[in-house]
Every structure is written in C-alpha cells, then in structure tokens.
C-alpha cells in the first residue's frame, strides 16, 4: 500500500475508488429508502437526488476523516494516551446524537418513514468524521498550555521551538476548522435536498418548515465555533506573548525602527493580525457560493 501511494497513478486510483463508493452508496441509500413498501416514493427524481447526495456526503466524510486523522498524535505531541481524548469525544458525540434523537425530527412522522434512519446514519457518520478535527483542537490546547509553562519558566525550550509549535498549531487549527466547516455545510445541503424531496411528494410545507433546515445548520455551526474559538484565542494570546518576549518594550519607551520592523515581521509570520471573525468567515465561506446556489434550489421558499 505504501508503494502504491508513491506511484503517479495513486490519485487516479483514489478517484476511481471514490466514484465507485459514491455510486454504490447512492444505490444502497435508494434501496434502503424504498424498503418497507416505499418504492414509489424512493423512485422519484427528488429522492433520487437526495440519495446521491447522501452517497457523496459519506465519501466526503471518509476523505475528511482520513485527511485529518494525523492531527490526533496525542502520545507523541502531548504525552496523552490516545484512548482518553477519544473516550471524551465518544461521550460528547453520544450526548449530541441522543439530544438530536430525543428532540425529534420534522421527518419522523413523514413518508417514506425510512428516511429518518438514513438521516440519523448520516449524522453518526458526520460525528465520526469530525472526531479527528475535534481531537486536534483539544490537542492544540494541550500544546498551548505547555507553551505557557515555557513562558512562566516552569520548563525550558528554545525560542525557535516555541515559534515552530505556534506555527504548527496555526496550521492544525486551520485544517480542523476547515474540516468542521465542510461537514456542517454538507449537512445543511443534504437537509435542504431532503426537504425539497418531501415537498415534491406531497408533504405540506408546514410539516417540514424551511426554518428547521437553517436551525439544524445553525446548531452545528455554533458547536463548531464553541470548539474552535477558545483554542484560537489561546493560540493568539501565546503568539502575542512570544512577540513581547522576543521584542520587549524599550526601557526608555522610545521604540526604534529596528524594534518596530522586528515586531512587525514576527507578527506577520505568526499571523496574529487575523481576528476570529475573519478566520471563521474564511473557513465557512469556502462553500458559501455553492451552498447559496444549492439552497436557492432546494429551499425555494427562502428569499
């Protein structure tokens, strides 16, 4: 497998496997949807599109999981056994899944009744796909606490080591946020396509309001921000402290040109001029044009 990954045909192999998985999962979703006497509804074009989106989402979730799983090297980077954060996330995901199950869904009593099982399966897959990103954020928070101990003199490290850690945390934070944003955006698009399919087969709008789709996306967006923002702020505070440690304020309160230029270069390298708003907007804005276009189709009632 390692030798195959180094071959120039590896991207083609991945593309063929992804297309095969997409087609297979789409057909499987449609077959499950049409079980228990729901064949006529499952064969409609709208539910066919939704089934294909479910297959594509599952493939995307698998890709995101494989791409971000390297961020969970807890033992090597933080000295924490991998099973501990994994167990913590498992409990967190189970509570979230149970909350979604308990509060119910607008499609719980709608036909085809098999759609609710598919939606819950996709939710479970999304939570699994998000695991490495969430664990990566928790790992970064652990690494940032270790950097604080260096600043406080509890442990020793070279300045370049601290700088390298901060830059690596910055990259990892960006990957984690992008993964979460892609998962949330995909879930909203799938929910919108699902609503359109139900409306096309005779479900009244009042039984599946457009607001339920938006609230669904808003819930997971809020959870993503609650996971990301504290880590981002912790990273930014350590970056500011590093700049202050390397370029402390002049004793005579007269900054020189070299001092200003040095601080500016280090600040630019770290990227501490970025705000939470800009970072989050950039991440969730990756699919904004696509999501807006798709939602305008699948949610025609929205203005």
mmCIF file of C-alpha atoms in Angstrom:
data_model
loop_
_atom_site.group_PDB
_atom_site.id
_atom_site.type_symbol
_atom_site.label_atom_id
_atom_site.label_comp_id
_atom_site.label_asym_id
_atom_site.label_seq_id
_atom_site.Cartn_x
_atom_site.Cartn_y
_atom_site.Cartn_z
ATOM 1 C CA UNK A 1 0.000 0.000 0.000
ATOM 2 C CA UNK A 2 2.858 2.389 0.843
ATOM 3 C CA UNK A 3 4.486 1.699 -2.522
ATOM 4 C CA UNK A 4 1.172 2.274 -4.306
ATOM 5 C CA UNK A 5 0.701 5.645 -2.622
ATOM 6 C CA UNK A 6 4.002 6.809 -4.074
ATOM 7 C CA UNK A 7 3.023 5.790 -7.597
ATOM 8 C CA UNK A 8 1.941 8.508 -10.017
ATOM 9 C CA UNK A 9 -1.341 6.649 -10.604
ATOM 10 C CA UNK A 10 -2.362 6.918 -6.944
ATOM 11 C CA UNK A 11 -4.619 9.985 -7.493
ATOM 12 C CA UNK A 12 -6.389 8.107 -10.294
ATOM 13 C CA UNK A 13 -6.884 5.075 -8.072
ATOM 14 C CA UNK A 14 -8.349 7.252 -5.346
ATOM 15 C CA UNK A 15 -10.669 8.967 -7.835
ATOM 16 C CA UNK A 16 -11.935 5.633 -9.203
ATOM 17 C CA UNK A 17 -12.479 4.253 -5.696
ATOM 18 C CA UNK A 18 -14.283 7.423 -4.633
ATOM 19 C CA UNK A 19 -16.566 7.315 -7.686
ATOM 20 C CA UNK A 20 -17.295 3.641 -7.075
ATOM 21 C CA UNK A 21 -18.089 4.273 -3.429
ATOM 22 C CA UNK A 22 -20.264 7.242 -4.365
ATOM 23 C CA UNK A 23 -22.297 5.214 -6.852
ATOM 24 C CA UNK A 24 -22.581 2.212 -4.547
ATOM 25 C CA UNK A 25 -23.623 4.229 -1.518
ATOM 26 C CA UNK A 26 -26.129 6.192 -3.589
ATOM 27 C CA UNK A 27 -27.765 2.981 -4.809
ATOM 28 C CA UNK A 28 -27.674 1.497 -1.305
ATOM 29 C CA UNK A 29 -29.325 4.610 0.124
ATOM 30 C CA UNK A 30 -32.040 4.459 -2.506
ATOM 31 C CA UNK A 31 -32.628 0.754 -1.810
ATOM 32 C CA UNK A 32 -32.945 1.359 1.930
ATOM 33 C CA UNK A 33 -35.196 4.341 1.293
ATOM 34 C CA UNK A 34 -37.508 2.218 -0.885
ATOM 35 C CA UNK A 35 -37.776 -0.656 1.579
ATOM 36 C CA UNK A 36 -40.898 -1.442 3.617
ATOM 37 C CA UNK A 37 -43.250 -0.544 0.783
ATOM 38 C CA UNK A 38 -41.807 2.892 -0.034
ATOM 39 C CA UNK A 39 -40.549 2.012 -3.511
ATOM 40 C CA UNK A 40 -42.754 4.515 -5.349
ATOM 41 C CA UNK A 41 -41.543 7.451 -3.248
ATOM 42 C CA UNK A 42 -37.896 6.371 -3.444
ATOM 43 C CA UNK A 43 -38.075 6.259 -7.247
ATOM 44 C CA UNK A 44 -38.985 9.936 -7.565
ATOM 45 C CA UNK A 45 -36.335 12.227 -9.010
ATOM 46 C CA UNK A 46 -36.057 14.396 -5.900
ATOM 47 C CA UNK A 47 -35.438 11.471 -3.577
ATOM 48 C CA UNK A 48 -33.004 10.093 -6.166
ATOM 49 C CA UNK A 49 -31.007 13.328 -5.974
ATOM 50 C CA UNK A 50 -31.093 13.196 -2.177
ATOM 51 C CA UNK A 51 -29.857 9.580 -2.228
ATOM 52 C CA UNK A 52 -26.922 10.577 -4.441
ATOM 53 C CA UNK A 53 -26.087 13.472 -2.124
ATOM 54 C CA UNK A 54 -26.080 11.071 0.815
ATOM 55 C CA UNK A 55 -23.607 8.834 -1.031
ATOM 56 C CA UNK A 56 -21.405 11.813 -1.920
ATOM 57 C CA UNK A 57 -21.525 13.061 1.669
ATOM 58 C CA UNK A 58 -20.428 9.693 3.037
ATOM 59 C CA UNK A 59 -17.455 9.644 0.627
ATOM 60 C CA UNK A 60 -16.557 13.220 1.599
ATOM 61 C CA UNK A 61 -16.755 12.365 5.301
ATOM 62 C CA UNK A 62 -14.417 9.410 4.768
ATOM 63 C CA UNK A 63 -11.937 11.648 2.924
ATOM 64 C CA UNK A 64 -12.039 14.300 5.653
ATOM 65 C CA UNK A 65 -11.523 11.679 8.348
ATOM 66 C CA UNK A 66 -8.516 10.192 6.544
ATOM 67 C CA UNK A 67 -7.054 13.644 5.853
ATOM 68 C CA UNK A 68 -7.342 14.918 9.414
ATOM 69 C CA UNK A 69 -6.630 11.767 11.439
ATOM 70 C CA UNK A 70 -2.919 12.674 11.517
ATOM 71 C CA UNK A 71 -3.824 15.619 13.764
ATOM 72 C CA UNK A 72 -4.530 13.251 16.654
ATOM 73 C CA UNK A 73 -0.945 12.261 17.511
ATOM 74 C CA UNK A 74 -1.600 12.737 21.227
ATOM 75 C CA UNK A 75 1.093 10.486 22.640
ATOM 76 C CA UNK A 76 3.894 11.992 20.539
ATOM 77 C CA UNK A 77 2.967 15.657 20.930
ATOM 78 C CA UNK A 78 1.319 15.945 24.313
ATOM 79 C CA UNK A 79 2.153 12.778 26.217
ATOM 80 C CA UNK A 80 -1.528 11.859 26.493
ATOM 81 C CA UNK A 81 -2.790 8.328 25.855
ATOM 82 C CA UNK A 82 -4.957 8.341 22.741
ATOM 83 C CA UNK A 83 -7.863 6.500 24.338
ATOM 84 C CA UNK A 84 -8.533 9.255 26.874
ATOM 85 C CA UNK A 85 -9.448 12.072 24.453
ATOM 86 C CA UNK A 86 -11.131 9.510 22.173
ATOM 87 C CA UNK A 87 -13.344 8.389 25.066
ATOM 88 C CA UNK A 88 -14.130 12.007 25.930
ATOM 89 C CA UNK A 89 -15.175 12.714 22.356
ATOM 90 C CA UNK A 90 -17.194 9.496 22.221
ATOM 91 C CA UNK A 91 -19.209 10.632 25.241
ATOM 92 C CA UNK A 92 -19.611 14.110 23.735
ATOM 93 C CA UNK A 93 -20.784 12.692 20.387
ATOM 94 C CA UNK A 94 -23.163 10.241 22.083
ATOM 95 C CA UNK A 95 -24.785 13.047 24.073
ATOM 96 C CA UNK A 96 -25.184 15.152 20.937
ATOM 97 C CA UNK A 97 -26.619 12.224 18.982
ATOM 98 C CA UNK A 98 -29.023 11.386 21.828
ATOM 99 C CA UNK A 99 -30.114 15.025 22.007
ATOM 100 C CA UNK A 100 -30.904 15.037 18.291
ATOM 101 C CA UNK A 101 -32.760 11.733 18.629
ATOM 102 C CA UNK A 102 -34.730 12.844 21.712
ATOM 103 C CA UNK A 103 -35.786 16.244 20.384
ATOM 104 C CA UNK A 104 -37.176 14.565 17.292
ATOM 105 C CA UNK A 105 -37.048 15.475 13.640
ATOM 106 C CA UNK A 106 -39.581 17.061 11.282
ATOM 107 C CA UNK A 107 -39.411 13.917 9.122
ATOM 108 C CA UNK A 108 -40.071 11.493 11.974
ATOM 109 C CA UNK A 109 -43.735 11.038 11.021
ATOM 110 C CA UNK A 110 -43.433 11.663 7.279
ATOM 111 C CA UNK A 111 -43.357 9.147 4.432
ATOM 112 C CA UNK A 112 -41.136 7.457 3.491
ATOM 113 C CA UNK A 113 -40.504 6.552 7.118
ATOM 114 C CA UNK A 114 -37.163 5.002 6.151
ATOM 115 C CA UNK A 115 -35.705 8.490 5.573
ATOM 116 C CA UNK A 116 -35.296 9.121 9.297
ATOM 117 C CA UNK A 117 -32.943 6.141 9.651
ATOM 118 C CA UNK A 118 -30.809 7.378 6.761
ATOM 119 C CA UNK A 119 -30.644 10.876 8.261
ATOM 120 C CA UNK A 120 -29.537 9.526 11.634
ATOM 121 C CA UNK A 121 -26.931 7.321 9.979
ATOM 122 C CA UNK A 122 -25.539 10.348 8.154
ATOM 123 C CA UNK A 123 -25.455 12.265 11.436
ATOM 124 C CA UNK A 124 -23.456 9.440 13.028
ATOM 125 C CA UNK A 125 -21.038 9.409 10.074
ATOM 126 C CA UNK A 126 -20.620 13.182 10.365
ATOM 127 C CA UNK A 127 -19.794 12.893 14.061
ATOM 128 C CA UNK A 128 -17.227 10.195 13.302
ATOM 129 C CA UNK A 129 -15.707 12.289 10.502
ATOM 130 C CA UNK A 130 -15.443 15.291 12.834
ATOM 131 C CA UNK A 131 -13.631 13.301 15.539
ATOM 132 C CA UNK A 132 -10.038 13.916 14.342
ATOM 133 C CA UNK A 133 -10.703 17.652 13.920
ATOM 134 C CA UNK A 134 -12.178 17.987 17.407
ATOM 135 C CA UNK A 135 -9.391 15.918 18.949
ATOM 136 C CA UNK A 136 -6.883 18.002 17.004
ATOM 137 C CA UNK A 137 -8.270 21.184 18.559
ATOM 138 C CA UNK A 138 -8.079 19.656 22.031
ATOM 139 C CA UNK A 139 -4.505 18.568 21.320
ATOM 140 C CA UNK A 140 -3.576 22.089 20.271
ATOM 141 C CA UNK A 141 -4.991 23.436 23.521
ATOM 142 C CA UNK A 142 -2.756 21.000 25.420
ATOM 143 C CA UNK A 143 0.264 22.120 23.403
ATOM 144 C CA UNK A 144 -0.561 25.776 24.076
ATOM 145 C CA UNK A 145 -0.679 25.137 27.824
ATOM 146 C CA UNK A 146 2.770 23.598 27.521
ATOM 147 C CA UNK A 147 3.988 26.759 25.793
ATOM 148 C CA UNK A 148 2.601 28.804 28.682
ATOM 149 C CA UNK A 149 4.727 26.771 31.084
ATOM 150 C CA UNK A 150 7.764 27.679 28.981
ATOM 151 C CA UNK A 151 6.918 31.386 29.244
ATOM 152 C CA UNK A 152 6.425 31.038 33.008
ATOM 153 C CA UNK A 153 9.830 29.420 33.414
ATOM 154 C CA UNK A 154 8.481 26.036 34.544
ATOM 155 C CA UNK A 155 10.095 24.254 31.590
ATOM 156 C CA UNK A 156 12.802 25.171 29.121
ATOM 157 C CA UNK A 157 12.703 25.412 25.340
ATOM 158 C CA UNK A 158 14.435 27.357 22.617
ATOM 159 C CA UNK A 159 12.670 30.301 21.015
ATOM 160 C CA UNK A 160 12.652 28.576 17.626
ATOM 161 C CA UNK A 161 10.946 25.538 19.175
ATOM 162 C CA UNK A 162 8.182 27.731 20.582
ATOM 163 C CA UNK A 163 7.834 29.525 17.258
ATOM 164 C CA UNK A 164 7.634 26.192 15.433
ATOM 165 C CA UNK A 165 4.954 24.938 17.835
ATOM 166 C CA UNK A 166 2.860 28.067 17.345
ATOM 167 C CA UNK A 167 3.130 27.889 13.568
ATOM 168 C CA UNK A 168 2.232 24.199 13.619
ATOM 169 C CA UNK A 169 -0.760 24.931 15.863
ATOM 170 C CA UNK A 170 -1.852 27.611 13.418
ATOM 171 C CA UNK A 171 -1.804 25.171 10.510
ATOM 172 C CA UNK A 172 -3.570 22.478 12.514
ATOM 173 C CA UNK A 173 -6.244 24.907 13.695
ATOM 174 C CA UNK A 174 -6.905 25.889 10.096
ATOM 175 C CA UNK A 175 -7.286 22.266 8.995
ATOM 176 C CA UNK A 176 -9.601 21.469 11.914
ATOM 177 C CA UNK A 177 -11.837 24.453 11.254
ATOM 178 C CA UNK A 178 -11.999 23.709 7.532
ATOM 179 C CA UNK A 179 -12.993 20.097 8.192
ATOM 180 C CA UNK A 180 -15.760 21.154 10.587
ATOM 181 C CA UNK A 181 -16.986 23.810 8.147
ATOM 182 C CA UNK A 182 -17.149 21.297 5.291
ATOM 183 C CA UNK A 183 -19.085 18.811 7.406
ATOM 184 C CA UNK A 184 -21.599 21.433 8.548
ATOM 185 C CA UNK A 185 -22.045 22.852 5.033
ATOM 186 C CA UNK A 186 -22.592 19.367 3.622
ATOM 187 C CA UNK A 187 -25.156 18.562 6.311
ATOM 188 C CA UNK A 188 -27.131 21.727 5.528
ATOM 189 C CA UNK A 189 -27.157 20.983 1.782
ATOM 190 C CA UNK A 190 -28.317 17.409 2.449
ATOM 191 C CA UNK A 191 -31.076 18.618 4.761
ATOM 192 C CA UNK A 192 -32.222 21.136 2.167
ATOM 193 C CA UNK A 193 -32.329 18.498 -0.578
ATOM 194 C CA UNK A 194 -34.245 16.216 1.746
ATOM 195 C CA UNK A 195 -36.855 18.885 2.408
ATOM 196 C CA UNK A 196 -37.345 19.514 -1.287
ATOM 197 C CA UNK A 197 -37.818 15.786 -1.884
ATOM 198 C CA UNK A 198 -40.539 15.606 0.763
ATOM 199 C CA UNK A 199 -42.305 18.684 -0.586
ATOM 200 C CA UNK A 200 -42.201 17.283 -4.126
ATOM 201 C CA UNK A 201 -44.001 14.124 -2.990
ATOM 202 C CA UNK A 202 -46.906 15.955 -1.363
ATOM 203 C CA UNK A 203 -45.681 16.867 2.114
ATOM 204 C CA UNK A 204 -47.149 20.225 3.188
ATOM 205 C CA UNK A 205 -44.644 22.994 3.894
ATOM 206 C CA UNK A 206 -45.940 23.335 7.445
ATOM 207 C CA UNK A 207 -44.906 19.740 8.193
ATOM 208 C CA UNK A 208 -41.283 20.431 7.170
ATOM 209 C CA UNK A 209 -40.618 24.177 7.567
ATOM 210 C CA UNK A 210 -37.563 25.749 5.973
ATOM 211 C CA UNK A 211 -36.531 27.105 9.372
ATOM 212 C CA UNK A 212 -35.797 23.568 10.589
ATOM 213 C CA UNK A 213 -33.028 23.237 7.990
ATOM 214 C CA UNK A 214 -31.480 26.553 8.963
ATOM 215 C CA UNK A 215 -31.713 25.775 12.682
ATOM 216 C CA UNK A 216 -30.088 22.400 12.045
ATOM 217 C CA UNK A 217 -27.135 24.092 10.380
ATOM 218 C CA UNK A 218 -27.022 26.841 12.991
ATOM 219 C CA UNK A 219 -26.816 24.291 15.814
ATOM 220 C CA UNK A 220 -23.768 22.536 14.411
ATOM 221 C CA UNK A 221 -22.155 25.800 13.360
ATOM 222 C CA UNK A 222 -22.483 27.046 16.940
ATOM 223 C CA UNK A 223 -20.991 23.811 18.302
ATOM 224 C CA UNK A 224 -18.075 24.106 15.863
ATOM 225 C CA UNK A 225 -17.406 27.672 16.972
ATOM 226 C CA UNK A 226 -17.575 26.704 20.647
ATOM 227 C CA UNK A 227 -14.887 24.119 19.960
ATOM 228 C CA UNK A 228 -12.697 26.345 17.802
ATOM 229 C CA UNK A 229 -12.861 29.883 19.222
ATOM 230 C CA UNK A 230 -11.315 29.141 22.680
ATOM 231 C CA UNK A 231 -8.364 27.383 21.025
ATOM 232 C CA UNK A 232 -7.910 30.219 18.538
ATOM 233 C CA UNK A 233 -7.911 32.837 21.307
ATOM 234 C CA UNK A 234 -5.469 30.766 23.375
ATOM 235 C CA UNK A 235 -3.156 30.451 20.360
ATOM 236 C CA UNK A 236 -3.325 34.173 19.640
ATOM 237 C CA UNK A 237 -2.513 35.116 23.250
ATOM 238 C CA UNK A 238 0.610 32.888 23.180
ATOM 239 C CA UNK A 239 1.677 34.445 19.884
ATOM 240 C CA UNK A 240 1.357 37.939 21.332
ATOM 241 C CA UNK A 241 3.334 36.870 24.378
ATOM 242 C CA UNK A 242 6.101 35.413 22.200
ATOM 243 C CA UNK A 243 6.395 38.698 20.310
ATOM 244 C CA UNK A 244 6.620 40.544 23.633
ATOM 245 C CA UNK A 245 9.260 38.107 24.892
ATOM 246 C CA UNK A 246 11.423 38.421 21.767
ATOM 247 C CA UNK A 247 10.908 42.167 21.375
ATOM 248 C CA UNK A 248 10.199 43.587 24.854
ATOM 249 C CA UNK A 249 9.222 47.215 25.269
ATOM 250 C CA UNK A 250 12.236 49.528 25.340
ATOM 251 C CA UNK A 251 13.102 50.744 28.834
ATOM 252 C CA UNK A 252 13.203 54.325 27.633
ATOM 253 C CA UNK A 253 9.795 53.943 25.935
ATOM 254 C CA UNK A 254 11.378 55.009 22.627
ATOM 255 C CA UNK A 255 10.897 52.250 20.064
ATOM 256 C CA UNK A 256 13.497 52.187 17.310
ATOM 257 C CA UNK A 257 12.938 51.408 13.657
ATOM 258 C CA UNK A 258 14.640 48.030 14.047
ATOM 259 C CA UNK A 259 12.409 47.197 17.017
ATOM 260 C CA UNK A 260 9.245 48.097 15.112
ATOM 261 C CA UNK A 261 10.372 46.241 11.998
ATOM 262 C CA UNK A 262 11.292 43.134 14.016
ATOM 263 C CA UNK A 263 7.946 43.023 15.807
ATOM 264 C CA UNK A 264 6.106 43.571 12.532
ATOM 265 C CA UNK A 265 7.973 40.733 10.800
ATOM 266 C CA UNK A 266 7.344 38.279 13.632
ATOM 267 C CA UNK A 267 3.695 39.292 13.928
ATOM 268 C CA UNK A 268 3.222 38.866 10.191
ATOM 269 C CA UNK A 269 4.887 35.460 10.261
ATOM 270 C CA UNK A 270 2.625 34.272 13.070
ATOM 271 C CA UNK A 271 -0.463 35.812 11.514
ATOM 272 C CA UNK A 272 -1.770 37.281 14.745
ATOM 273 C CA UNK A 273 -3.420 40.134 12.874
ATOM 274 C CA UNK A 274 -6.209 37.710 11.941
ATOM 275 C CA UNK A 275 -9.381 38.024 14.016
ATOM 276 C CA UNK A 276 -11.867 35.338 14.989
ATOM 277 C CA UNK A 277 -14.435 36.833 12.636
ATOM 278 C CA UNK A 278 -12.124 36.846 9.627
ATOM 279 C CA UNK A 279 -10.900 33.317 10.294
ATOM 280 C CA UNK A 280 -14.356 31.843 10.759
ATOM 281 C CA UNK A 281 -15.771 33.722 7.771
ATOM 282 C CA UNK A 282 -12.953 32.472 5.573
ATOM 283 C CA UNK A 283 -13.489 28.860 6.652
ATOM 284 C CA UNK A 284 -17.268 28.747 6.433
ATOM 285 C CA UNK A 285 -17.186 30.942 3.331
ATOM 286 C CA UNK A 286 -15.360 28.284 1.314
ATOM 287 C CA UNK A 287 -18.658 26.714 0.295
ATOM 288 C CA UNK A 288 -20.751 29.865 0.594
ATOM 289 C CA UNK A 289 -21.294 30.382 -3.163
ATOM 290 C CA UNK A 290 -22.083 26.687 -3.688
ATOM 291 C CA UNK A 291 -24.268 26.448 -0.606
ATOM 292 C CA UNK A 292 -26.169 29.602 -1.561
ATOM 293 C CA UNK A 293 -26.801 28.304 -5.067
ATOM 294 C CA UNK A 294 -27.921 24.887 -3.871
ATOM 295 C CA UNK A 295 -30.094 26.278 -1.094
ATOM 296 C CA UNK A 296 -31.795 28.619 -3.537
ATOM 297 C CA UNK A 297 -32.912 25.487 -5.385
ATOM 298 C CA UNK A 298 -33.657 23.119 -2.520
ATOM 299 C CA UNK A 299 -35.224 25.854 -0.374
ATOM 300 C CA UNK A 300 -37.249 27.840 -2.901
ATOM 301 C CA UNK A 301 -39.320 29.432 -0.129
ATOM 302 C CA UNK A 302 -36.294 31.317 1.185
ATOM 303 C CA UNK A 303 -35.857 34.876 -0.085
#
